[in-house]
mmCIF file of C-alpha atoms in Angstrom:
data_model
loop_
_atom_site.group_PDB
_atom_site.id
_atom_site.type_symbol
_atom_site.label_atom_id
_atom_site.label_comp_id
_atom_site.label_asym_id
_atom_site.label_seq_id
_atom_site.Cartn_x
_atom_site.Cartn_y
_atom_site.Cartn_z
ATOM 1 C CA MET A 195 34.256 -50.123 -77.826
ATOM 2 C CA GLN A 196 30.486 -49.785 -77.925
ATOM 3 C CA GLU A 197 30.457 -48.161 -81.332
ATOM 4 C CA ARG A 198 31.193 -51.398 -83.212
ATOM 5 C CA ALA A 199 28.629 -54.050 -82.402
ATOM 6 C CA THR A 200 28.676 -56.489 -85.295
ATOM 7 C CA GLY A 201 31.220 -59.131 -86.321
ATOM 8 C CA ARG A 202 33.187 -59.413 -89.537
ATOM 9 C CA ALA A 203 31.337 -60.857 -92.509
ATOM 10 C CA GLY A 204 31.479 -64.617 -92.478
ATOM 11 C CA ARG A 205 32.486 -64.778 -88.778
ATOM 12 C CA GLY A 206 30.887 -64.358 -85.411
ATOM 13 C CA ARG A 207 27.525 -66.227 -85.685
ATOM 14 C CA ALA A 208 27.022 -68.529 -82.726
ATOM 15 C CA ALA A 209 25.296 -71.872 -83.374
ATOM 16 C CA VAL A 210 21.835 -72.522 -81.938
ATOM 17 C CA VAL A 211 21.022 -76.189 -81.352
ATOM 18 C CA ALA A 212 17.377 -77.206 -80.798
ATOM 19 C CA GLY A 213 16.598 -79.329 -77.776
ATOM 20 C CA ALA A 214 19.582 -78.219 -75.683
ATOM 21 C CA ALA A 215 18.340 -74.910 -74.315
ATOM 22 C CA LEU A 216 19.395 -73.742 -70.889
ATOM 23 C CA VAL A 217 17.439 -70.789 -69.587
ATOM 24 C CA ALA A 218 18.915 -68.259 -67.147
ATOM 25 C CA THR A 219 16.827 -65.349 -65.959
ATOM 26 C CA LEU A 220 19.033 -62.265 -66.011
ATOM 27 C CA LEU A 221 17.697 -58.872 -66.962
ATOM 28 C CA GLY A 222 15.458 -60.637 -69.452
ATOM 29 C CA SER A 223 18.406 -62.445 -71.011
ATOM 30 C CA VAL A 224 18.388 -66.034 -72.186
ATOM 31 C CA LEU A 225 21.477 -68.128 -72.664
ATOM 32 C CA ILE A 226 21.992 -69.628 -76.072
ATOM 33 C CA PRO A 227 21.930 -73.430 -76.059
ATOM 34 C CA GLN A 228 25.251 -75.230 -75.906
ATOM 35 C CA THR A 229 27.153 -75.859 -79.083
ATOM 36 C CA ALA A 230 26.696 -79.173 -80.841
ATOM 37 C CA ALA A 231 28.087 -82.230 -79.088
ATOM 38 C CA ALA A 232 30.732 -82.631 -81.759
ATOM 39 C CA ASP A 233 32.043 -79.138 -81.016
ATOM 40 C CA ALA A 234 31.809 -79.570 -77.230
ATOM 41 C CA ALA A 235 33.726 -82.827 -77.399
ATOM 42 C CA ALA A 236 36.386 -81.564 -79.785
ATOM 43 C CA GLU A 237 39.528 -81.094 -77.724
ATOM 44 C CA VAL A 238 43.132 -80.232 -78.394
ATOM 45 C CA LYS A 239 46.016 -81.435 -76.269
ATOM 46 C CA VAL A 240 48.105 -78.609 -74.851
ATOM 47 C CA ARG A 241 51.282 -78.337 -72.836
ATOM 48 C CA GLY A 242 51.133 -80.066 -69.461
ATOM 49 C CA GLY A 243 48.888 -82.858 -70.704
ATOM 50 C CA LYS A 244 45.665 -80.942 -70.081
ATOM 51 C CA ARG A 245 43.003 -80.710 -72.731
ATOM 52 C CA LEU A 246 40.994 -77.726 -73.837
ATOM 53 C CA PRO A 247 37.810 -77.717 -75.925
ATOM 54 C CA ALA A 248 37.987 -76.393 -79.454
ATOM 55 C CA VAL A 249 34.908 -74.235 -78.830
ATOM 56 C CA ILE A 250 33.511 -72.634 -75.667
ATOM 57 C CA ASP A 251 30.077 -71.056 -76.087
ATOM 58 C CA GLY A 252 29.564 -67.902 -74.036
ATOM 59 C CA GLY A 253 25.815 -67.771 -74.662
ATOM 60 C CA ALA A 254 23.453 -65.049 -75.867
ATOM 61 C CA TRP A 255 22.602 -62.038 -73.751
ATOM 62 C CA ASP A 256 20.532 -58.884 -73.772
ATOM 63 C CA ALA A 257 23.689 -56.813 -73.338
ATOM 64 C CA GLY A 258 26.460 -55.218 -75.376
ATOM 65 C CA HIS A 259 28.627 -57.136 -77.818
ATOM 66 C CA VAL A 260 31.461 -59.353 -76.632
ATOM 67 C CA GLN A 261 34.536 -57.260 -75.780
ATOM 68 C CA GLY A 262 37.083 -59.705 -74.408
ATOM 69 C CA MET A 263 37.729 -63.012 -72.669
ATOM 70 C CA ALA A 264 39.874 -64.470 -69.908
ATOM 71 C CA LEU A 265 40.808 -68.115 -69.320
ATOM 72 C CA ASP A 266 41.425 -69.798 -65.967
ATOM 73 C CA ARG A 267 43.010 -73.027 -67.155
ATOM 74 C CA LYS A 268 43.645 -74.482 -63.719
ATOM 75 C CA GLY A 269 40.123 -73.816 -62.512
ATOM 76 C CA GLY A 270 38.522 -74.699 -65.815
ATOM 77 C CA TYR A 271 36.595 -71.493 -66.500
ATOM 78 C CA MET A 272 36.217 -68.932 -69.256
ATOM 79 C CA TYR A 273 35.102 -65.351 -68.636
ATOM 80 C CA PHE A 274 33.359 -63.224 -71.257
ATOM 81 C CA SER A 275 32.843 -59.458 -71.189
ATOM 82 C CA PHE A 276 29.641 -58.345 -72.912
ATOM 83 C CA THR A 277 30.246 -54.575 -72.480
ATOM 84 C CA ASN A 278 27.980 -54.187 -69.432
ATOM 85 C CA LEU A 279 27.927 -57.796 -68.250
ATOM 86 C CA LEU A 280 30.550 -60.340 -67.110
ATOM 87 C CA VAL A 281 29.696 -64.003 -67.730
ATOM 88 C CA LYS A 282 31.564 -66.981 -66.261
ATOM 89 C CA THR A 283 31.229 -70.413 -67.887
ATOM 90 C CA ASP A 284 32.853 -73.768 -67.463
ATOM 91 C CA LEU A 285 34.841 -75.120 -70.392
ATOM 92 C CA ARG A 286 31.747 -76.737 -71.893
ATOM 93 C CA GLY A 287 29.965 -73.415 -72.052
ATOM 94 C CA ASN A 288 27.678 -74.007 -69.077
ATOM 95 C CA PRO A 289 26.989 -70.761 -67.205
ATOM 96 C CA VAL A 290 28.437 -70.641 -63.698
ATOM 97 C CA GLY A 291 27.852 -67.021 -62.703
ATOM 98 C CA SER A 292 27.585 -63.441 -63.891
ATOM 99 C CA VAL A 293 28.177 -59.893 -62.676
ATOM 100 C CA VAL A 294 25.645 -57.275 -63.768
ATOM 101 C CA GLY A 295 24.801 -53.628 -63.180
ATOM 102 C CA PHE A 296 27.512 -51.839 -65.148
ATOM 103 C CA THR A 297 26.511 -48.639 -66.938
ATOM 104 C CA GLY A 298 30.070 -48.004 -68.079
ATOM 105 C CA HIS A 299 32.052 -49.904 -70.692
ATOM 106 C CA LEU A 300 33.624 -53.178 -69.551
ATOM 107 C CA GLY A 301 36.272 -54.081 -72.110
ATOM 108 C CA ASP A 302 39.100 -56.579 -72.441
ATOM 109 C CA LEU A 303 39.801 -59.110 -69.656
ATOM 110 C CA ASP A 304 42.692 -61.167 -68.337
ATOM 111 C CA PHE A 305 43.078 -63.714 -65.542
ATOM 112 C CA ASN A 306 45.873 -63.184 -63.025
ATOM 113 C CA GLU A 307 47.146 -66.541 -61.804
ATOM 114 C CA ARG A 308 49.016 -64.833 -58.957
ATOM 115 C CA ASP A 309 45.915 -63.677 -57.108
ATOM 116 C CA GLY A 310 43.101 -65.636 -58.792
ATOM 117 C CA ARG A 311 41.280 -62.533 -59.989
ATOM 118 C CA VAL A 312 39.917 -61.431 -63.342
ATOM 119 C CA TYR A 313 40.977 -57.929 -64.377
ATOM 120 C CA GLY A 314 39.105 -55.781 -66.872
ATOM 121 C CA SER A 315 39.209 -52.274 -68.297
ATOM 122 C CA LEU A 316 36.260 -50.136 -67.224
ATOM 123 C CA GLU A 317 35.337 -46.735 -68.715
ATOM 124 C CA TYR A 318 33.062 -43.910 -67.618
ATOM 125 C CA LYS A 319 33.800 -41.239 -70.190
ATOM 126 C CA ASP A 320 31.109 -38.789 -69.133
ATOM 127 C CA ALA A 321 32.517 -38.868 -65.593
ATOM 128 C CA GLU A 322 36.094 -38.646 -66.953
ATOM 129 C CA SER A 323 36.891 -41.768 -64.939
ATOM 130 C CA PHE A 324 38.836 -44.807 -66.109
ATOM 131 C CA TYR A 325 39.394 -47.838 -63.916
ATOM 132 C CA ILE A 326 40.818 -51.298 -63.747
ATOM 133 C CA ALA A 327 38.141 -53.578 -62.294
ATOM 134 C CA ALA A 328 39.319 -56.639 -60.354
ATOM 135 C CA PHE A 329 36.812 -59.482 -59.886
ATOM 136 C CA ASP A 330 37.105 -62.091 -57.126
ATOM 137 C CA ALA A 331 36.758 -64.959 -59.579
ATOM 138 C CA ASP A 332 36.088 -67.787 -57.104
ATOM 139 C CA ARG A 333 33.071 -65.953 -55.708
ATOM 140 C CA ILE A 334 31.345 -65.573 -59.077
ATOM 141 C CA ASP A 335 29.213 -68.636 -58.378
ATOM 142 C CA ARG A 336 25.682 -67.496 -59.215
ATOM 143 C CA MET A 337 23.858 -65.493 -61.845
ATOM 144 C CA GLY A 338 23.050 -61.820 -61.494
ATOM 145 C CA ILE A 339 25.579 -60.628 -58.894
ATOM 146 C CA ASP A 340 25.342 -56.837 -58.684
ATOM 147 C CA ALA A 341 28.652 -55.079 -59.327
ATOM 148 C CA GLN A 342 27.935 -52.242 -56.931
ATOM 149 C CA THR A 343 26.076 -53.813 -54.014
ATOM 150 C CA SER A 344 28.371 -56.847 -53.696
ATOM 151 C CA ASP A 345 32.039 -56.728 -52.724
ATOM 152 C CA ILE A 346 33.151 -58.994 -55.557
ATOM 153 C CA VAL A 347 34.369 -56.066 -57.689
ATOM 154 C CA SER A 348 37.031 -53.568 -56.670
ATOM 155 C CA THR A 349 38.339 -50.725 -58.812
ATOM 156 C CA VAL A 350 41.516 -48.684 -59.195
ATOM 157 C CA TYR A 351 41.554 -45.253 -60.851
ATOM 158 C CA LEU A 352 44.068 -44.616 -63.645
ATOM 159 C CA LYS A 353 45.233 -41.019 -63.290
ATOM 160 C CA GLU A 354 47.580 -41.202 -66.296
ATOM 161 C CA VAL A 355 44.733 -42.139 -68.623
ATOM 162 C CA VAL A 356 42.464 -39.400 -67.315
ATOM 163 C CA GLU A 357 45.155 -36.768 -67.819
ATOM 164 C CA ASP A 358 45.755 -37.805 -71.438
ATOM 165 C CA TYR A 359 42.040 -38.181 -72.196
ATOM 166 C CA THR A 360 41.163 -34.715 -70.837
ATOM 167 C CA ALA A 361 44.212 -32.911 -72.244
ATOM 168 C CA ASP A 362 43.349 -29.530 -73.802
ATOM 169 C CA MET A 363 45.588 -29.970 -76.825
ATOM 170 C CA ASP A 364 44.275 -27.009 -78.822
ATOM 171 C CA GLY A 365 44.927 -24.650 -75.910
ATOM 172 C CA ASN A 366 41.537 -22.923 -75.976
ATOM 173 C CA GLY A 367 40.828 -23.623 -72.313
ATOM 174 C CA VAL A 368 37.913 -25.934 -73.098
ATOM 175 C CA PHE A 369 37.940 -29.732 -73.023
ATOM 176 C CA ASP A 370 35.777 -30.917 -75.905
ATOM 177 C CA GLY A 371 34.635 -34.181 -74.308
ATOM 178 C CA ASP A 372 33.935 -37.574 -75.868
ATOM 179 C CA THR A 373 34.435 -36.781 -79.529
ATOM 180 C CA ALA A 374 36.990 -37.634 -82.173
ATOM 181 C CA LYS A 375 36.410 -34.352 -84.024
ATOM 182 C CA THR A 376 38.815 -32.283 -81.956
ATOM 183 C CA ARG A 377 42.485 -31.616 -81.396
ATOM 184 C CA ASP A 378 41.999 -32.474 -77.709
ATOM 185 C CA HIS A 379 42.943 -35.834 -76.148
ATOM 186 C CA ARG A 380 46.724 -36.365 -75.976
ATOM 187 C CA TYR A 381 47.783 -39.091 -78.453
ATOM 188 C CA GLY A 382 44.107 -39.199 -79.483
ATOM 189 C CA CYS A 383 43.323 -41.024 -76.213
ATOM 190 C CA SER A 384 39.702 -42.133 -76.006
ATOM 191 C CA GLY A 385 40.172 -44.138 -72.800
ATOM 192 C CA ILE A 386 41.270 -47.757 -72.334
ATOM 193 C CA ASP A 387 40.379 -51.189 -73.657
ATOM 194 C CA GLY A 388 43.026 -53.878 -74.332
ATOM 195 C CA LEU A 389 44.478 -55.480 -71.197
ATOM 196 C CA ALA A 390 46.918 -58.313 -70.416
ATOM 197 C CA PHE A 391 49.497 -59.506 -67.915
ATOM 198 C CA GLY A 392 53.051 -59.973 -69.137
ATOM 199 C CA PRO A 393 56.740 -59.113 -68.665
ATOM 200 C CA ASP A 394 58.186 -55.662 -68.205
ATOM 201 C CA LEU A 395 58.281 -54.051 -71.662
ATOM 202 C CA GLY A 396 61.347 -52.112 -70.578
ATOM 203 C CA GLY A 397 63.341 -55.326 -70.242
ATOM 204 C CA ARG A 398 63.789 -55.068 -66.470
ATOM 205 C CA GLY A 399 62.530 -58.591 -65.822
ATOM 206 C CA GLY A 400 65.336 -59.314 -63.383
ATOM 207 C CA LYS A 401 63.986 -56.629 -61.079
ATOM 208 C CA ARG A 402 60.316 -57.547 -61.388
ATOM 209 C CA ASP A 403 59.485 -61.225 -61.318
ATOM 210 C CA ALA A 404 55.706 -60.817 -61.226
ATOM 211 C CA PRO A 405 53.922 -60.137 -64.524
ATOM 212 C CA LEU A 406 52.834 -56.540 -64.902
ATOM 213 C CA LEU A 407 49.321 -55.468 -65.786
ATOM 214 C CA THR A 408 49.453 -53.861 -69.215
ATOM 215 C CA VAL A 409 46.580 -51.688 -70.397
ATOM 216 C CA ALA A 410 46.235 -50.143 -73.853
ATOM 217 C CA TYR A 411 44.678 -46.832 -74.764
ATOM 218 C CA GLY A 412 41.632 -46.541 -76.874
ATOM 219 C CA VAL A 413 42.484 -44.086 -79.665
ATOM 220 C CA TYR A 414 39.940 -42.039 -81.568
ATOM 221 C CA SER A 415 39.773 -42.438 -85.323
ATOM 222 C CA ASN A 416 40.791 -39.055 -86.706
ATOM 223 C CA THR A 417 42.505 -38.790 -90.082
ATOM 224 C CA THR A 418 43.255 -35.056 -89.819
ATOM 225 C CA ARG A 419 45.901 -35.193 -87.085
ATOM 226 C CA SER A 420 49.319 -36.827 -86.948
ATOM 227 C CA ASP A 421 49.787 -37.259 -83.193
ATOM 228 C CA ASN A 422 47.471 -40.286 -82.905
ATOM 229 C CA ASP A 423 49.478 -42.870 -84.868
ATOM 230 C CA HIS A 424 50.797 -44.836 -81.886
ATOM 231 C CA GLN A 425 49.310 -47.503 -79.687
ATOM 232 C CA VAL A 426 49.993 -46.468 -76.098
ATOM 233 C CA LEU A 427 50.567 -49.146 -73.441
ATOM 234 C CA LEU A 428 50.803 -48.524 -69.693
ATOM 235 C CA GLN A 429 52.232 -51.035 -67.221
ATOM 236 C CA TYR A 430 51.470 -51.405 -63.515
ATOM 237 C CA ASP A 431 52.651 -53.639 -60.688
ATOM 238 C CA VAL A 432 49.300 -54.679 -59.194
ATOM 239 C CA SER A 433 50.948 -56.346 -56.184
ATOM 240 C CA ARG A 434 51.069 -52.852 -54.697
ATOM 241 C CA TRP A 435 47.455 -51.943 -55.475
ATOM 242 C CA LYS A 436 45.543 -53.093 -52.397
ATOM 243 C CA LYS A 437 45.866 -49.644 -50.833
ATOM 244 C CA TYR A 438 44.173 -48.100 -53.881
ATOM 245 C CA GLU A 439 41.285 -50.522 -54.356
ATOM 246 C CA ARG A 440 37.792 -49.211 -53.726
ATOM 247 C CA PRO A 441 34.277 -50.618 -54.314
ATOM 248 C CA LEU A 442 32.606 -49.611 -57.563
ATOM 249 C CA SER A 443 30.286 -46.639 -57.100
ATOM 250 C CA GLU A 444 28.909 -45.218 -60.321
ATOM 251 C CA SER A 445 27.032 -42.453 -58.523
ATOM 252 C CA ALA A 446 30.186 -41.227 -56.768
ATOM 253 C CA PRO A 447 33.241 -42.136 -58.873
ATOM 254 C CA HIS A 448 36.407 -42.316 -56.780
ATOM 255 C CA THR A 449 39.932 -41.202 -57.721
ATOM 256 C CA SER A 450 42.001 -43.682 -55.722
ATOM 257 C CA GLY A 451 44.878 -44.978 -57.804
ATOM 258 C CA PRO A 452 48.616 -44.793 -58.465
ATOM 259 C CA ALA A 453 50.068 -41.368 -59.159
ATOM 260 C CA HIS A 454 52.431 -42.819 -61.746
ATOM 261 C CA THR A 455 52.700 -45.790 -64.081
ATOM 262 C CA ASP A 456 55.449 -48.399 -63.929
ATOM 263 C CA GLY A 457 56.094 -47.790 -67.613
ATOM 264 C CA LYS A 458 54.570 -46.013 -70.603
ATOM 265 C CA TYR A 459 55.279 -47.320 -74.102
ATOM 266 C CA PHE A 460 54.511 -46.459 -77.707
ATOM 267 C CA ALA A 461 54.074 -48.726 -80.744
ATOM 268 C CA TYR A 462 53.939 -47.007 -84.140
ATOM 269 C CA THR A 463 51.150 -48.624 -86.172
ATOM 270 C CA GLY A 464 49.226 -45.756 -87.707
ATOM 271 C CA ASN A 465 45.907 -44.546 -86.353
ATOM 272 C CA THR A 466 43.334 -47.236 -85.603
ATOM 273 C CA THR A 467 39.631 -47.065 -84.784
ATOM 274 C CA TYR A 468 39.479 -47.026 -80.972
ATOM 275 C CA GLY A 469 42.977 -48.364 -80.439
ATOM 276 C CA VAL A 470 43.864 -51.796 -79.081
ATOM 277 C CA GLN A 471 40.633 -53.672 -78.503
ATOM 278 C CA ASN A 472 42.340 -56.836 -77.284
ATOM 279 C CA LEU A 473 45.880 -57.187 -75.973
ATOM 280 C CA GLU A 474 47.515 -60.533 -75.261
ATOM 281 C CA TYR A 475 50.957 -61.817 -74.279
ATOM 282 C CA ASP A 476 52.068 -65.214 -75.610
ATOM 283 C CA ALA A 477 54.686 -66.888 -73.416
ATOM 284 C CA ALA A 478 55.671 -69.344 -76.165
ATOM 285 C CA SER A 479 56.859 -66.660 -78.606
ATOM 286 C CA ARG A 480 57.363 -63.906 -75.998
ATOM 287 C CA ASN A 481 55.382 -61.636 -78.307
ATOM 288 C CA TRP A 482 52.471 -59.311 -77.604
ATOM 289 C CA GLN A 483 49.439 -59.330 -79.895
ATOM 290 C CA MET A 484 47.384 -56.161 -80.420
ATOM 291 C CA ALA A 485 44.020 -56.703 -82.128
ATOM 292 C CA VAL A 486 42.295 -53.554 -83.417
ATOM 293 C CA TYR A 487 39.482 -52.239 -85.538
ATOM 294 C CA GLU A 488 41.179 -51.187 -88.744
ATOM 295 C CA GLY A 489 42.243 -47.587 -89.157
ATOM 296 C CA LYS A 490 41.124 -45.235 -91.920
ATOM 297 C CA LYS A 491 44.159 -43.112 -92.717
ATOM 298 C CA PRO A 492 45.008 -43.490 -96.420
ATOM 299 C CA GLY A 493 48.753 -43.244 -95.766
ATOM 300 C CA PHE A 494 48.868 -46.412 -93.652
ATOM 301 C CA PRO A 495 48.263 -50.114 -94.410
ATOM 302 C CA ASN A 496 45.533 -50.261 -91.716
ATOM 303 C CA TYR A 497 46.153 -53.794 -90.500
ATOM 304 C CA SER A 498 43.823 -55.381 -87.932
ATOM 305 C CA LEU A 499 46.468 -57.211 -85.896
ATOM 306 C CA PHE A 500 49.938 -56.105 -84.824
ATOM 307 C CA THR A 501 52.693 -58.090 -83.122
ATOM 308 C CA VAL A 502 55.110 -56.411 -80.713
ATOM 309 C CA ASP A 503 58.459 -58.208 -80.442
ATOM 310 C CA GLY A 504 58.677 -58.987 -76.743
ATOM 311 C CA THR A 505 62.302 -60.091 -77.007
ATOM 312 C CA LYS A 506 63.371 -56.511 -77.724
ATOM 313 C CA PRO A 507 63.112 -54.090 -74.788
ATOM 314 C CA ALA A 508 61.724 -50.648 -75.483
ATOM 315 C CA VAL A 509 64.246 -48.036 -76.580
ATOM 316 C CA ARG A 510 64.213 -44.310 -75.974
ATOM 317 C CA GLY A 511 63.342 -42.308 -79.062
ATOM 318 C CA PRO A 512 61.104 -39.660 -80.627
ATOM 319 C CA VAL A 513 57.332 -40.126 -80.417
ATOM 320 C CA ARG A 514 56.404 -39.158 -83.960
ATOM 321 C CA GLY A 515 53.797 -36.602 -84.921
ATOM 322 C CA GLN A 516 53.523 -34.743 -81.612
ATOM 323 C CA PRO A 517 52.860 -30.975 -81.602
ATOM 324 C CA GLU A 518 56.071 -30.486 -79.607
ATOM 325 C CA PRO A 519 59.165 -32.727 -79.836
ATOM 326 C CA GLU A 520 58.740 -35.601 -77.412
ATOM 327 C CA GLN A 521 60.830 -38.582 -76.336
ATOM 328 C CA GLY A 522 59.276 -41.837 -75.214
ATOM 329 C CA GLU A 523 59.843 -45.567 -74.761
ATOM 330 C CA LEU A 524 59.366 -47.120 -78.204
ATOM 331 C CA LEU A 525 58.347 -50.718 -78.877
ATOM 332 C CA THR A 526 59.410 -52.768 -81.903
ATOM 333 C CA LEU A 527 56.942 -54.496 -84.199
ATOM 334 C CA ALA A 528 58.004 -58.069 -84.961
ATOM 335 C CA ARG A 529 59.601 -58.704 -88.331
ATOM 336 C CA GLN A 530 56.714 -60.916 -89.342
ATOM 337 C CA GLY A 531 53.580 -60.668 -91.385
ATOM 338 C CA LEU A 532 52.721 -58.077 -94.014
ATOM 339 C CA TYR A 533 55.053 -55.138 -94.536
ATOM 340 C CA ASP A 534 54.306 -51.628 -95.714
ATOM 341 C CA PRO A 535 57.559 -50.090 -97.039
ATOM 342 C CA THR A 536 56.175 -46.546 -97.039
ATOM 343 C CA THR A 537 55.522 -46.412 -93.297
ATOM 344 C CA GLY A 538 57.691 -49.306 -92.135
ATOM 345 C CA VAL A 539 54.655 -50.774 -90.344
ATOM 346 C CA ARG A 540 54.227 -54.543 -90.103
ATOM 347 C CA GLY A 541 51.068 -56.434 -89.233
ATOM 348 C CA TRP A 542 48.367 -58.854 -90.266
ATOM 349 C CA GLN A 543 44.803 -59.013 -91.490
ATOM 350 C CA GLY A 544 43.770 -61.274 -88.657
ATOM 351 C CA PRO A 545 41.002 -61.652 -86.077
ATOM 352 C CA GLY A 546 40.984 -60.983 -82.343
ATOM 353 C CA GLU A 547 39.258 -57.637 -81.948
ATOM 354 C CA TYR A 548 36.363 -59.202 -79.984
ATOM 355 C CA GLY A 549 38.535 -61.388 -77.769
ATOM 356 C CA LEU A 550 41.978 -62.995 -77.859
ATOM 357 C CA VAL A 551 43.428 -65.378 -75.263
ATOM 358 C CA SER A 552 46.801 -67.109 -75.448
ATOM 359 C CA VAL A 553 46.900 -70.568 -73.888
ATOM 360 C CA GLY A 554 50.682 -70.367 -73.651
ATOM 361 C CA ASP A 555 51.794 -72.810 -76.335
ATOM 362 C CA GLY A 556 51.247 -70.865 -79.557
ATOM 363 C CA ARG A 557 47.490 -71.395 -79.573
ATOM 364 C CA TYR A 558 44.847 -68.744 -78.976
ATOM 365 C CA TYR A 559 41.177 -68.598 -78.265
ATOM 366 C CA VAL A 560 39.616 -66.077 -80.652
ATOM 367 C CA ALA A 561 36.206 -64.612 -79.872
ATOM 368 C CA GLU A 562 33.430 -64.729 -82.421
ATOM 369 C CA SER A 563 30.721 -62.091 -82.024
ATOM 370 C CA GLY A 564 27.239 -62.249 -83.443
ATOM 371 C CA THR A 565 23.552 -61.735 -82.756
ATOM 372 C CA VAL A 566 20.431 -63.869 -82.477
ATOM 373 C CA GLU A 567 16.761 -62.905 -82.443
ATOM 374 C CA GLU A 568 14.814 -64.380 -79.560
ATOM 375 C CA ASN A 569 11.187 -63.476 -78.820
ATOM 376 C CA GLY A 570 11.624 -60.245 -80.728
ATOM 377 C CA VAL A 571 14.776 -59.295 -78.798
ATOM 378 C CA THR A 572 18.177 -59.023 -80.450
ATOM 379 C CA LYS A 573 20.755 -60.656 -78.206
ATOM 380 C CA GLN A 574 24.519 -60.593 -78.441
ATOM 381 C CA THR A 575 26.376 -63.882 -78.768
ATOM 382 C CA GLY A 576 29.979 -64.784 -78.134
ATOM 383 C CA ARG A 577 32.026 -67.923 -78.324
ATOM 384 C CA ALA A 578 35.703 -68.754 -77.958
ATOM 385 C CA VAL A 579 37.198 -70.722 -80.851
ATOM 386 C CA LEU A 580 40.644 -72.277 -80.501
ATOM 387 C CA HIS A 581 43.179 -71.314 -83.188
ATOM 388 C CA ARG A 582 46.815 -72.092 -83.764
ATOM 389 C CA TRP A 583 49.391 -69.514 -84.783
ATOM 390 C CA THR A 584 50.764 -70.374 -88.221
ATOM 391 C CA GLY A 585 52.526 -67.105 -89.048
ATOM 392 C CA ARG A 586 51.097 -67.193 -92.551
ATOM 393 C CA THR A 587 50.005 -64.031 -94.301
ATOM 394 C CA PRO A 588 47.681 -62.331 -94.409
ATOM 395 C CA ASN A 589 45.975 -64.162 -91.494
ATOM 396 C CA PRO A 590 48.324 -65.946 -89.070
ATOM 397 C CA LEU A 591 45.598 -67.706 -87.059
ATOM 398 C CA THR A 592 43.881 -70.900 -88.193
ATOM 399 C CA PRO A 593 41.056 -72.718 -86.347
ATOM 400 C CA VAL A 594 42.103 -76.064 -84.876
ATOM 401 C CA ARG A 595 40.457 -79.277 -85.948
ATOM 402 C CA GLY A 596 36.918 -79.460 -84.615
ATOM 403 C CA ALA A 597 36.548 -75.706 -84.289
ATOM 404 C CA THR A 598 33.747 -75.282 -86.815
ATOM 405 C CA GLN A 599 32.816 -71.823 -88.003
#
């Protein structure tokens, strides 16, 4: 979300190397020079014999902070969301193209190998409109492509999200808008952010071979209510979405989208600050990772990373804390990591809130966010650093060799 623009202490400062600058004119933005040769050359062998760099520099931009990333391994590209800007680089961090012109909030990304498109969450809270944006990845081949005047971006409206976001929960007949200080917003829904493709969370994989698009709610931080303690995940079969897709028009937001989800699921974690920032499915472990900004409720452990056990299908049960008794499809947190016996919540104190990408073999790219001053302008930086999953507590992710901080 826009409200948190700086990285954790000790993390998220991109390296600037003199003599290697590459300038790209884009809304007054200048790309940060490539990382040092030692970092660019550092590679780690992954499944299939292919090699991936330990660090991919996403550059520095006069935009919002890095929100998420997507990896096209076959094509050899990384995509970075900088809130109102999409940047495409090769695996050495050289810029290939960008999509500009967003006034909404472009969040987490994922690459769909089935159709070769990058999908991202896109919010327009003032317009009460929430979309999935699909980018024609192969056509992002130049800098400064306009999101609205080109046909590279198509959008699908998420009716379920809008209904929960605008819900008049206090029953006074007035929707209180984009604020956490209200009883409105069902489940505390502040919109959407985390996004990933993966199996059916209901365990119906035999019926649906294609991975489903999974999008996570943003959730307002509010310590005075008890109905906002779940992460909410929606699933959709995007193979049936062509009929809904429309060009992006910020001046005339459309409402073309599915009437229903293909699944709605709840993970009990305790309230977090703006919900799941980055969602990722790891095929090696069959687990889902949910990276968040830590919550503030004193009764919860307030972890920054949660693991959903993908081997256990959702089960029907009570959605805790709701004003009226409610049944829903409940997910199981993996029996790993730190454990809080009071709430029964498990999780980690790990990174990933600015970007998290599984490469499918137990390794993840983790985004580092930072800033750099250039000609009096503060620019946002982002880079992808390869980690391996160790399962150690409190932080289960460790940078691979050559991935310098």
